[in-house]
Every structure is written in C-alpha cells, then in structure tokens.
Amino acid sequence: MLASLNQKQLSAVTHNNGSMLVLAGAGSGKTKVLTTRIVWLINEQNLKEHEVLAVTFSNKAAKEMLHRVSSKLSITARSMWIGTFHSISLRLLTKHHKEAGLPAYFQILDVQDQLSLLKRIIKAANLDEDHYSSRELQKFINHQKEHGLRANQITPNGMRQQTWLDLYLEYELICNRDGLVDFTELLLRSYEMLSVNKDVLDIYRNQFKHILVDEFQDTNHLQYQWLKLLGSSCGNMFAVGDDDQSIYSFRGARVANMQTFLHDFSVNDPIRMEQNYRSTPNILSAANAIIDKNNERIGKTLWTQKSDGDKISLYEGYTEEDEAYFVTDEIKSLLASGKSTSSIAILYRSNAQSRIFEQLFYSEGVPYKVYGGLRFFDRQEVKHILSYLRLILNKNDNEAFLRVVNVPARGLGSKAIENLQNIAKEKNTSLFEACNLSDGKAGINLAKFTNIIQKIDQKHLSLPDLISLVVEESGVAEMYRLDKKNGAERLENLNELVSAATNFKAEDEVNNNLATFLSHAVLESGEGQAQMYEQPVQLMTVHAAKGLEFDTVFIVGLEDGLFPHENCFDSQQNLEEERRLMYVAITRACKKLYLLRACSRLMWGKRISAPVSRFVNEIPNELILNISGISKIGCSSLVDSDIDLHHLTPTEVSNPETKISRVTLANCDEIIKIGDMVKHAKFGNGKVLRLNIDGKKITAEIFFIGIGKKNLDLNIAKIEKV
DNA sequence: AATTCTATCATTTTT
DNA sequence: TGATAGAATT
C-alpha cells in the first residue's frame, strides 16, 4: 500500500506526532495521501473507524474519499465520519437537536428559500427593497454568522446597520419559531451547541483521535473555529491544502487560515508535495508561469518527470459561434482518430457559456453532459413537492405553507393570505392552524388545502409512495398535465423525484426517513457531480472542475472581462483569485490543452468585443501554437476595422427567413460554416464571416487575407474549404 | 383571482 | 438574450 508513494507522500501519510499541514500542489496525489492515511491509521495505528473525522468541502470529494477508503477496508460506510462541513454539522445537530435548541424535525433552508424569506421580512417591515435589498441583507446575515455573530451580539454602526440588525433579529425569530436552519446556521449552531454543552463536546473530543481536512485553503473563519474546537485537544490535526487553488474567497474562504494553522497547531515544517503526476511539462510550465505572477503566495513550483508532449493550442475565433464550431470539429476529429476513450472537458468561467455548446453538440451528435446550472432539486416543480413534504413533517413551517398554499391555484390570492397572516399573528399560531379560524370563501378553500395535507399525513406510506401520493393529491400533477409549455418535462422530473426517493437509502434507519430525505435534497442538490474518465464530453465551470482531471481540456471564453471577469478588476486580490482560477483550469489537463477566445461575443443580448485574456499573454510564447486561421491578420485589427459580426444565430439552412451559420454548397457536397477557412481562385484564402439566404440566392461574406471583405454568391463563386 | 404583459435582472463562482 | 417577478388588465 505504501510502496507506490513518493518520499513526500509517504512522510505525509505516516506522519505520526502531532498536527501537520501538507501543501499539496495540483495533481500531486492529494486525495491518494488522504485516503491512504485514513487506511493507515485504521490498519497500522489500530484506530477504530469512528475515531477518524475527515472533512471536505464538496459532496463529490466526500463520496470519492468514502469510496476509496471503503474499497480498501471492510467497513460500513456509515460508521465513518467522512463528509462535508455541512453534512457533519447536520449529523451533530440531528443527534443533539435538544441541546441545540432545535425541534426534532428541523429543516434546512437553501439559498433561494432564505432569500424569499428575507424578501418577505423586508416587505413586512415596510422597507423599500431598492434601499434595503434582500440580497444585501442575505450577504450581511451570512457574513455575520460566518464570524460567529448573532444579531444581539453586534453593536450597530450607524442607522443603516441598525435596520439590518433589526431584520437579522426578525429572521432569527422566524427561523427559530418555524424550525428552519440555513447553510451557515448548520455550522454556527453546531459550533454553539458544542461550546455550550461541554459534555457533548467531550464525547467528540474523546472520540476523534485524528482529524483530516481536505482543501484547507477554502475554510472560512467559522469553519476554522469549528475545527479548532473539535480538534485542538487531540493534537492530531492533518490539513491538506493549496493556496494556489484558493478560489472561494467570495464565500468567505480565508487562505490566511493556512498561516494561522501553522501557528495554532505548532507546525514548524509543513510538507510540500510538488511533484505532479498529471500533466505534460508544457502544460505545467504554462501553469507555473501564470501563478508566478501572483504576489500573495506561500510559493511552490510544480515539476514532473514526464516528457514534453504537445504544445498548447490557441484558437482565436470571431464569435462565440466560431469558437464553438472549432471545438466541435476538433472533438470530432479527436474521436475519429481513435481517441474515443480519452476524456474531454470544456471549461468556462460562467454557466451561461454552456448554452451554445449544448446546442451545437446536440445538432452535431456529439455526446455531452453539462454539470452545474439549474440543479434537479432547485427546479420549481421539485421544490413545490418538497414544500408539501416539509409541511407534512412540520405543520408550523410557514415558509413551506406560503409556497404551496395556492399551488395549484385554489382561489387563494394575496388578500386571503394577508387575512390569514393577520389571524395567525393575532392568535399566535402557525398559518396552518390559523386555517381553522378563517371563515368565508377563503376559509373553505383553506380547509380544502389543509385537508389534503392531513389526509396524506394520516396514511403511513413508504417514501416513494408518499411522494407519488403528494404529486397526485396536491393537484400539482394535474396542473402540469394541463400546462402545454413544459408541463411534460416537469412531470418527468417529478417522476424522477419518486425514483430518487426509491434509491435513497436512509442514512440512519432510526431517524425519520422523510426528514433525512429532505435534508439530503437540500444539502446534496447537485445533479450528480462530474466524474473523471467519463465517456461523453463534459461541460462545466472552472470552479466545478476543481479536483478533476481530463486528457483533453478546452478552456473557452478567454477574454478580458469574462475570464478574468470584469467584476474582479477592482482589486489586486480579486484579480489574483481569478489568476488562481486560471491556474486551476490549466492544471486540469493531462495531455492536451486548448485555449480559446472569441473577438466578439453576444452577452446579455448585446454584442461585446473584448481583447484576449491577459492570462493568455502571461503564458510564454514558446509554449503556445496559434492555430487560428485569422492569426496572420490579427484578430483585434479585424474588430477595429468595424466588420459587422452582429445578429448571427445558429440556424439551419432549412430556415430561409433568417441569416444562417452553415450551408451546403450546391456544386459539391461540402458544408461550409461561419468561421471556416476557404479558398477562392482569385482572392486566395479567407474566412467566412456570415452567410445569407435571400430567396434562392445564397451569399457568403468572406474576409480575404490582404484583400478584405467580399460578398460572394455561392451559386456562382467557386469556393472550397481549406 | 386569474391571466397577460412588462420590466428587470442576470451571467462569477457553491455548501 | 431568456427567465422570472411584479404590475396591469380582464
């Protein structure tokens, strides 16, 4: 087991006295070290499974670790304490909900739920959303919680903050009243529960002999305190991190925790793992060159024993379409050349960039899979049903009540709900109970609603059966059957929800299945995260790609303003984080790396021109091969010369009304499309900028090198692809 | 109260 | 550009 480790890895795995910080570069075998160490602790140091606590940030990482460990040890996965900060906190809170001051069936609020509750609070306080936006309030509250601060522990600084504190206080009251816990609250509540209840704290301090933390550079203040509380007494804290891959400071991650850790846990000599087993030297050199531009680094340099490999390919397209077509063609030829087993990923800065690739891959028959974007458990139809379930579990859950009381429409408009809220306030009851006190038409309709809930509640069904029943009895199914737009798709998703429930194995049989399922739905809402070595082309953001590797990687949208994103131009620190993001992107590639950018791109409905990303310029020239046809004439000069690249949409020839992006030539069976390099007998080589159909006349606007723009009739002009 | 229309926001990233 | 929330209309 230990034989396959290098010197650094071995000393990390078998580190045996006190705490340790491992600086693990990209591709240096971090996960291997963590999992091998857990196995080593149990096998060689005779620790019991439950005496090891391993914390990660993502569900994916937790699953991977659990999988690798349980394949080497004959243990039951559930006996191990491996999970995300949030899931471990949930586990603690579920077990000790009384000490934490929570009802047994407390529920988790996701970001959306939290925001809509805050909106309602702001409205109820008669404040103007323009001046006190719910998003800002959400940020404020989460930030305070991340610093361990409750509303009553903060001294307001100015009138505005006083207002926010009032709102924060109101939010706390409602959450406590209705048994709701947001993401940050999971951590803060478990931290407080342990701090206040020394006997509970002692249980876990005694139990966890070793604590391991993955992606340590991503810990925020609260998480660090949480770790310290649990781990300072055992003295065996093992943290693995890479300051160069810190890309979550926007949600409170503090790289400085790495320095603090050295001090707090008396680590004098952190272990550096700098040998990279993933990428070719060319790729590594590019990554090193880029990250070297950052000032705030602990500092390390990756190296490899591999031999050179391909240069990095740079393609500069005219438009995002051009970019996408290039990627499609390149992937097709990669697949055709027998590399069908190789893994391919498209990485981008923002989710919105995936659309054009999806469209193109779909029409071109390239198998693909998109990660991120709208998640399964975030879809409105799924959230409706989950709210019904929440209400069945806890009738006091006013938030869930408000979401579905009039879904489908039951004649309960804003007036009716307002009245109900007044009654509830007066009698100091939940909205659900207040339904009995409501009279008139609204009262009848409300009774119908509560009857549905109660009727379902009285049957004791298995989880999948319960969900099927809710879908039907609530009338949601009928509502979507009548919805011609996308009702069918939504019904399908609800079917999938039933399947998800069928597959769901309650983590803890003792606990209520439904409650566990609901927590699971909120906490692990990801639609199955990306995998390494999957067959179809994988599309995801750079953030989502952290921790993964692919043979071939296309980084697209490398324009200044997009990547690095313009929101990050305001400070050196933000720009350095973008640079780390680029570093993460590059180091995902094992064998072949493509960098792409578009001279102009459709964004928010407008066509924007942007210069090439500064990060591309930070890579030494000798590592890059520019393979764009337009490179000779220079892309930026093209944009400046005012070529109209507007209003291009990927429409097939079959639609003559609109401008088209590809066309089959009449005189041969070649297809040419926007972005193609073509050859003309008189004008030489040029690039197709746009295609038009006007009646039977098909024209192409082509930019010929050294000549300029020409409009050619494709029925007459002889053109061939190069 | 339900339907239709309009305005606005988003597209930086996530447990 | 496209989804969604809130306004305006029926």
XYZ file of C-alpha atoms in Angstrom, chain A residues 184-704:
521
model
C -24.288 28.850 7.627
C -26.558 28.201 10.571
C -25.729 24.499 10.364
C -22.151 25.311 11.221
C -22.801 28.099 13.666
C -25.485 26.169 15.522
C -23.330 23.071 15.861
C -20.395 25.216 16.943
C -22.503 26.894 19.624
C -24.046 23.608 20.680
C -20.601 22.144 21.292
C -19.283 25.255 23.001
C -22.157 25.433 25.444
C -22.536 21.721 26.157
C -19.141 20.641 27.427
C -20.331 17.082 27.985
C -21.342 16.742 24.348
C -18.099 18.357 23.248
C -16.163 15.879 25.371
C -17.868 12.957 23.686
C -16.493 14.032 20.337
C -13.160 15.267 21.583
C -12.606 11.848 23.060
C -13.964 10.063 20.055
C -11.980 11.767 17.295
C -8.369 10.762 17.705
C -7.422 12.145 14.306
C -8.972 14.869 12.200
C -8.237 15.295 8.489
C -9.241 18.326 6.459
C -9.290 18.491 2.698
C -8.971 21.738 0.671
C -7.940 23.585 3.784
C -7.370 26.827 1.864
C -11.135 27.066 1.444
C -12.035 27.187 5.133
C -13.741 30.305 6.389
C -13.435 31.837 9.831
C -16.288 29.849 11.352
C -15.131 26.559 9.885
C -11.691 27.143 11.262
C -13.075 27.845 14.745
C -15.258 24.766 14.420
C -12.195 22.653 13.621
C -10.225 24.174 16.444
C -12.998 23.467 18.923
C -13.140 19.814 17.959
C -9.507 19.224 17.200
C -7.214 21.259 19.392
C -7.334 18.747 22.214
C -6.479 15.624 20.217
C -3.440 17.340 18.757
C -3.685 15.323 15.580
C -4.974 17.721 13.011
C -3.950 16.905 9.478
C -4.760 19.596 6.944
C -4.147 19.416 3.228
C -4.372 22.469 1.043
C -3.023 24.512 -1.804
C -3.043 28.285 -1.521
C -2.678 28.499 -5.298
C -6.023 26.790 -5.707
C -7.961 29.017 -3.357
C -10.932 30.097 -5.468
C -13.713 30.575 -2.948
C -12.848 33.769 -1.131
C -16.151 35.232 -2.369
C -17.901 32.944 0.055
C -15.623 33.708 2.937
C -12.696 31.349 2.391
C -9.554 32.652 4.053
C -6.217 31.496 2.723
C -4.676 33.136 5.760
C -6.017 30.219 7.774
C -3.069 28.245 6.459
C -0.593 30.568 8.133
C -2.709 30.684 11.279
C -2.828 26.924 11.318
C 0.951 26.640 11.415
C 0.960 28.814 14.498
C -2.125 27.470 16.289
C -1.189 23.836 15.825
C 2.568 24.293 16.200
C 3.564 23.005 12.809
C 7.130 24.069 12.102
C 7.832 22.251 8.924
C 4.912 21.741 6.548
C 5.261 19.046 3.925
C 5.373 20.238 0.321
C 4.184 17.954 -2.424
C 5.331 19.481 -5.678
C 5.804 16.532 -7.980
C 2.963 16.488 -10.463
C 1.748 13.205 -11.916
C -0.916 14.606 -14.149
C 0.227 16.991 -16.844
C 2.878 17.308 -19.538
C 5.770 19.733 -18.934
C 4.328 22.222 -21.428
C 1.079 22.411 -19.543
C 2.854 22.642 -16.217
C 5.165 25.395 -17.444
C 2.170 27.426 -18.545
C 0.525 26.931 -15.161
C 3.687 27.844 -13.288
C 4.255 30.941 -15.429
C 0.789 32.198 -14.693
C 0.673 31.579 -10.973
C 4.110 33.106 -10.637
C 2.532 36.485 -11.425
C 0.698 36.417 -8.112
C 2.265 38.194 -5.163
C 0.346 36.655 -2.327
C 1.642 33.112 -2.350
C 3.305 30.766 0.026
C 5.232 29.688 -3.028
C 5.935 26.370 -4.696
C 6.776 25.108 -8.141
C 5.341 22.003 -9.721
C 7.624 19.672 -11.614
C 7.230 16.410 -13.476
C 9.246 13.535 -14.842
C 7.106 13.290 -17.958
C 8.441 14.221 -21.372
C 7.313 17.224 -23.326
C 4.057 16.455 -25.103
C 2.073 18.716 -27.411
C 2.222 22.463 -27.357
C -0.781 24.355 -26.105
C -3.132 25.249 -28.938
C -4.596 28.720 -29.117
C -7.617 29.414 -31.270
C -8.945 32.934 -31.669
C -12.392 32.934 -33.179
C -14.535 35.739 -34.480
C -17.578 34.974 -32.446
C -18.681 32.570 -29.751
C -20.181 30.533 -32.585
C -16.893 30.304 -34.341
C -15.344 29.223 -31.066
C -17.945 26.528 -30.568
C -17.645 25.253 -34.121
C -13.925 24.931 -33.770
C -14.290 22.924 -30.575
C -16.909 20.693 -32.155
C -14.786 19.961 -35.201
C -11.715 19.364 -33.108
C -13.560 16.949 -30.841
C -14.988 15.128 -33.811
C -11.562 14.586 -35.281
C -10.170 13.580 -31.898
C -12.886 10.994 -31.550
C -12.416 9.860 -35.151
C -8.686 9.423 -34.687
C -9.327 6.637 -32.238
C -9.005 8.628 -29.040
C -12.526 7.623 -28.190
C -11.548 6.543 -24.717
C -9.865 9.798 -23.874
C -11.709 12.141 -21.580
C -12.572 15.592 -22.821
C -13.785 18.634 -20.905
C -14.921 22.114 -21.869
C -14.255 24.588 -19.074
C -15.714 28.074 -18.848
C -15.950 30.932 -16.401
C -19.711 31.201 -16.195
C -22.537 28.757 -16.649
C -24.227 30.816 -19.329
C -21.433 29.926 -21.726
C -22.528 26.318 -21.918
C -25.634 27.022 -23.981
C -24.043 27.378 -27.387
C -22.009 24.221 -26.898
C -25.089 22.308 -25.870
C -26.955 23.423 -28.967
C -24.104 22.621 -31.273
C -23.173 19.292 -29.721
C -26.793 18.301 -29.845
C -27.215 19.115 -33.518
C -23.864 17.591 -34.410
C -24.436 14.408 -32.468
C -21.510 14.829 -30.099
C -22.319 13.109 -26.803
C -22.020 15.536 -23.918
C -23.001 16.181 -20.362
C -23.398 19.518 -18.618
C -22.693 19.939 -14.922
C -23.947 22.793 -12.807
C -26.580 25.257 -13.869
C -30.069 24.574 -12.647
C -29.926 21.644 -10.307
C -32.516 18.980 -10.031
C -33.625 19.804 -6.519
C -33.744 23.512 -7.364
C -36.404 23.134 -10.054
C -39.675 24.761 -9.212
C -41.786 21.620 -9.600
C -39.460 19.687 -7.324
C -39.401 22.480 -4.768
C -43.195 22.587 -4.760
C -43.391 18.944 -3.848
C -40.606 19.274 -1.295
C -42.583 22.082 0.334
C -45.630 19.833 0.594
C -43.420 17.250 2.242
C -41.980 19.808 4.620
C -45.483 20.790 5.601
C -46.470 17.192 6.242
C -43.468 16.868 8.509
C -43.946 20.146 10.301
C -47.262 21.980 10.138
C -45.583 25.057 11.608
C -43.367 25.506 8.575
C -44.912 28.762 7.398
C -42.376 29.180 4.640
C -43.376 25.911 3.023
C -47.025 26.756 3.613
C -46.783 30.046 1.757
C -45.007 28.459 -1.139
C -47.668 25.885 -1.937
C -50.921 27.051 -0.381
C -52.081 28.285 -3.766
C -50.185 25.813 -5.950
C -52.108 24.760 -7.930
C -54.443 27.747 -7.804
C -57.152 27.209 -5.200
C -58.695 30.636 -5.199
C -56.359 31.891 -2.520
C -54.997 35.239 -3.626
C -52.963 37.836 -1.834
C -55.941 39.191 0.119
C -56.887 35.818 1.506
C -53.320 35.105 2.569
C -52.969 38.529 4.134
C -56.066 37.919 6.241
C -54.776 34.547 7.257
C -51.446 36.028 8.313
C -53.257 38.567 10.459
C -55.282 35.864 12.178
C -52.154 33.830 12.792
C -50.405 36.819 14.256
C -53.342 37.693 16.486
C -53.797 34.199 17.843
C -50.094 33.491 17.832
C -50.438 30.300 15.821
C -48.928 28.949 12.658
C -50.601 29.693 9.346
C -51.654 26.074 9.108
C -53.526 26.199 12.400
C -54.985 29.578 11.552
C -56.761 27.976 8.597
C -59.349 26.571 11.003
C -60.090 30.055 12.275
C -60.658 31.520 8.853
C -64.222 31.812 7.569
C -65.987 32.683 4.354
C -64.954 31.512 0.933
C -61.279 31.696 1.773
C -61.922 29.568 4.847
C -63.455 26.821 2.721
C -60.576 26.895 0.283
C -58.036 26.873 3.068
C -59.793 23.917 4.653
C -59.541 22.091 1.341
C -55.827 22.674 1.408
C -55.284 21.558 4.996
C -57.446 18.520 4.359
C -55.174 17.423 1.556
C -52.153 17.654 3.825
C -53.837 15.897 6.703
C -55.289 13.164 4.538
C -51.854 12.348 3.196
C -50.276 12.617 6.606
C -52.610 10.016 8.107
C -51.520 7.329 5.704
C -48.242 5.822 6.669
C -46.561 5.193 3.401
C -43.087 4.435 2.198
C -41.165 7.435 0.978
C -41.664 6.901 -2.782
C -45.361 6.107 -2.326
C -45.768 9.163 -0.164
C -44.233 11.372 -2.806
C -46.344 9.872 -5.600
C -49.426 10.495 -3.495
C -48.432 14.097 -2.821
C -47.834 14.715 -6.502
C -51.326 13.480 -7.352
C -53.391 14.572 -4.373
C -51.976 18.067 -4.246
C -53.193 18.648 -7.776
C -49.698 19.552 -8.921
C -49.682 16.661 -11.377
C -52.941 17.805 -12.940
C -51.638 21.341 -13.118
C -48.641 20.245 -15.178
C -50.726 17.927 -17.332
C -52.676 20.977 -18.420
C -49.527 23.019 -18.940
C -48.714 22.635 -22.602
C -45.477 24.570 -22.439
C -43.159 22.465 -20.348
C -45.564 20.554 -18.169
C -44.491 17.229 -19.614
C -40.873 17.834 -18.743
C -41.850 18.886 -15.235
C -43.958 15.770 -14.753
C -40.980 13.740 -15.839
C -38.849 15.466 -13.234
C -41.432 14.613 -10.603
C -41.255 11.001 -11.689
C -37.550 11.245 -11.274
C -38.082 12.613 -7.789
C -40.000 9.442 -6.945
C -37.125 7.389 -8.341
C -34.678 9.432 -6.308
C -36.699 8.591 -3.210
C -36.721 4.925 -4.146
C -32.973 4.891 -4.470
C -32.484 6.886 -1.347
C -31.200 4.762 1.422
C -31.883 6.387 4.713
C -28.540 7.110 6.283
C -29.866 6.469 9.687
C -32.702 3.984 9.990
C -33.549 5.235 13.425
C -34.292 8.679 12.136
C -37.365 9.671 10.275
C -36.934 8.809 6.640
C -38.720 11.853 5.344
C -36.694 14.324 7.376
C -33.454 12.714 6.263
C -34.560 12.706 2.666
C -35.418 16.391 2.786
C -32.058 17.343 4.294
C -30.355 15.233 1.701
C -32.277 17.013 -1.043
C -31.174 20.442 0.154
C -27.609 19.608 1.048
C -26.779 17.423 -1.899
C -28.805 19.135 -4.515
C -26.142 18.570 -7.154
C -27.302 16.568 -10.108
C -24.518 14.127 -9.600
C -21.246 15.945 -9.939
C -18.723 15.482 -12.683
C -16.616 12.369 -12.874
C -13.197 11.740 -14.210
C -12.849 9.491 -17.238
C -16.464 9.614 -18.267
C -17.228 8.959 -21.892
C -19.200 11.974 -23.057
C -17.640 15.397 -23.385
C -18.078 17.146 -20.058
C -19.056 20.782 -19.771
C -18.623 22.678 -16.539
C -17.360 25.839 -14.895
C -13.753 26.011 -13.808
C -14.929 26.030 -10.206
C -16.795 22.789 -10.715
C -13.728 21.213 -12.304
C -11.520 21.616 -9.272
C -10.171 18.264 -8.191
C -10.794 16.620 -11.563
C -8.523 15.793 -14.467
C -9.084 15.199 -18.182
C -6.866 14.081 -21.034
C -8.012 16.951 -23.201
C -9.193 20.303 -21.902
C -10.677 23.225 -23.818
C -10.708 26.474 -21.839
C -13.135 28.734 -23.669
C -14.108 32.386 -23.412
C -10.610 33.640 -22.630
C -11.419 37.316 -22.973
C -10.574 40.146 -20.668
C -13.771 40.927 -18.841
C -15.083 37.389 -18.963
C -12.045 35.489 -17.739
C -10.751 37.345 -15.786
C -14.230 38.552 -15.036
C -14.686 42.308 -15.069
C -16.062 42.291 -11.532
C -12.591 41.338 -10.398
C -10.751 44.282 -11.910
C -11.365 46.439 -8.853
C -8.677 44.985 -6.649
C -5.385 43.203 -6.873
C -6.682 40.499 -4.558
C -9.682 39.717 -6.705
C -7.532 39.611 -9.797
C -5.155 37.218 -8.101
C -8.080 34.969 -7.310
C -9.046 34.968 -10.987
C -5.480 34.055 -11.789
C -5.659 31.134 -9.414
C -8.837 30.131 -11.184
C -6.944 30.115 -14.467
C -4.241 28.074 -12.789
C -6.828 25.541 -11.671
C -8.244 25.396 -15.197
C -4.878 24.745 -16.841
C -3.805 22.121 -14.347
C -6.912 20.014 -15.126
C -5.342 18.958 -18.428
C -3.255 15.809 -18.630
C -2.172 15.645 -22.254
C -3.642 18.332 -24.426
C -4.739 21.859 -23.655
C -6.657 24.210 -25.936
C -7.173 27.872 -25.169
C -9.974 29.664 -26.972
C -11.371 33.109 -27.205
C -13.855 34.996 -29.354
C -13.206 38.502 -30.648
C -16.805 39.351 -30.126
C -19.458 37.673 -28.071
C -23.171 38.013 -27.536
C -23.715 38.913 -23.901
C -26.982 39.992 -22.304
C -28.348 40.333 -25.789
C -25.597 42.686 -26.886
C -22.552 42.007 -28.939
C -19.421 42.822 -26.978
C -15.876 42.928 -28.267
C -13.132 42.191 -25.826
C -9.369 41.807 -26.067
C -7.775 38.450 -25.405
C -7.462 37.485 -21.750
C -4.361 38.862 -20.074
C -3.779 35.357 -18.756
C -3.133 34.077 -22.263
C -0.441 36.720 -22.638
C 1.153 35.592 -19.411
C 1.979 32.223 -20.919
C 5.412 32.154 -22.604
C 5.103 32.245 -26.393
C 7.188 29.170 -26.991
C 4.597 27.003 -25.221
C 1.782 28.084 -27.496
C 0.882 27.230 -31.047
C -1.610 29.636 -32.531
C -3.838 27.638 -34.809
C -6.435 30.228 -35.636
C -6.730 30.987 -39.339
C -7.108 34.621 -38.546
C -3.953 34.943 -36.577
C -1.972 36.256 -39.541
C -4.123 39.296 -39.958
C -4.596 39.763 -36.266
C -7.937 39.428 -34.658
C -8.061 42.736 -32.871
C -7.400 44.692 -36.030
C -10.373 42.948 -37.572
C -12.643 44.086 -34.812
C -11.321 47.602 -35.106
C -11.951 47.694 -38.822
C -15.598 47.551 -37.981
C -16.693 44.328 -39.509
C -20.300 43.701 -38.702
C -20.478 40.473 -36.773
C -23.920 41.100 -35.412
C -27.052 39.007 -35.404
C -25.640 35.623 -36.188
C -27.725 32.744 -34.954
C -27.071 29.060 -35.499
C -29.976 28.288 -37.741
C -30.064 25.552 -40.296
C -30.358 26.162 -43.990
C -33.951 24.963 -43.849
C -34.988 28.280 -42.408
C -34.579 30.807 -45.232
C -36.026 33.701 -43.277
C -33.007 34.213 -41.143
C -29.332 34.536 -41.543
C -27.639 31.194 -41.327
C -24.452 29.861 -39.960
C -23.786 26.927 -42.270
C -24.663 25.974 -45.770
C -24.158 23.076 -48.112
C -22.552 24.158 -51.360
C -24.657 23.389 -54.402
C -21.818 22.324 -56.657
C -20.327 19.777 -54.313
C -21.237 18.101 -51.036
C -19.074 20.228 -48.846
C -20.540 22.090 -45.918
C -19.168 25.468 -45.084
C -19.982 27.397 -41.993
C -19.141 30.584 -40.235
C -15.559 30.538 -39.110
C -14.371 28.186 -41.863
C -11.251 28.980 -43.800
C -11.983 28.822 -47.514
C -10.032 29.255 -50.739
C -11.023 31.281 -53.754
C -9.148 31.177 -57.061
C -8.772 34.927 -57.316
C -8.820 36.172 -53.725
C -6.836 33.442 -52.071
C -7.531 32.292 -48.503
C -10.242 33.850 -46.423
C -12.524 33.294 -43.535
C -16.320 33.017 -43.658
C -17.878 35.781 -41.578
C -21.562 35.328 -42.339
C -23.961 33.527 -44.609
C -27.203 34.832 -46.020
C -30.107 33.350 -47.873
C -32.250 35.646 -49.915
C -34.770 33.638 -51.858
C -32.662 31.172 -53.815
C -29.558 33.275 -53.645
C -27.036 32.215 -51.074
C -24.279 34.664 -50.320
C -21.274 34.493 -48.082
C -19.385 37.351 -46.580
C -15.762 36.355 -46.543
C -12.729 38.159 -45.216
C -9.798 37.512 -47.538
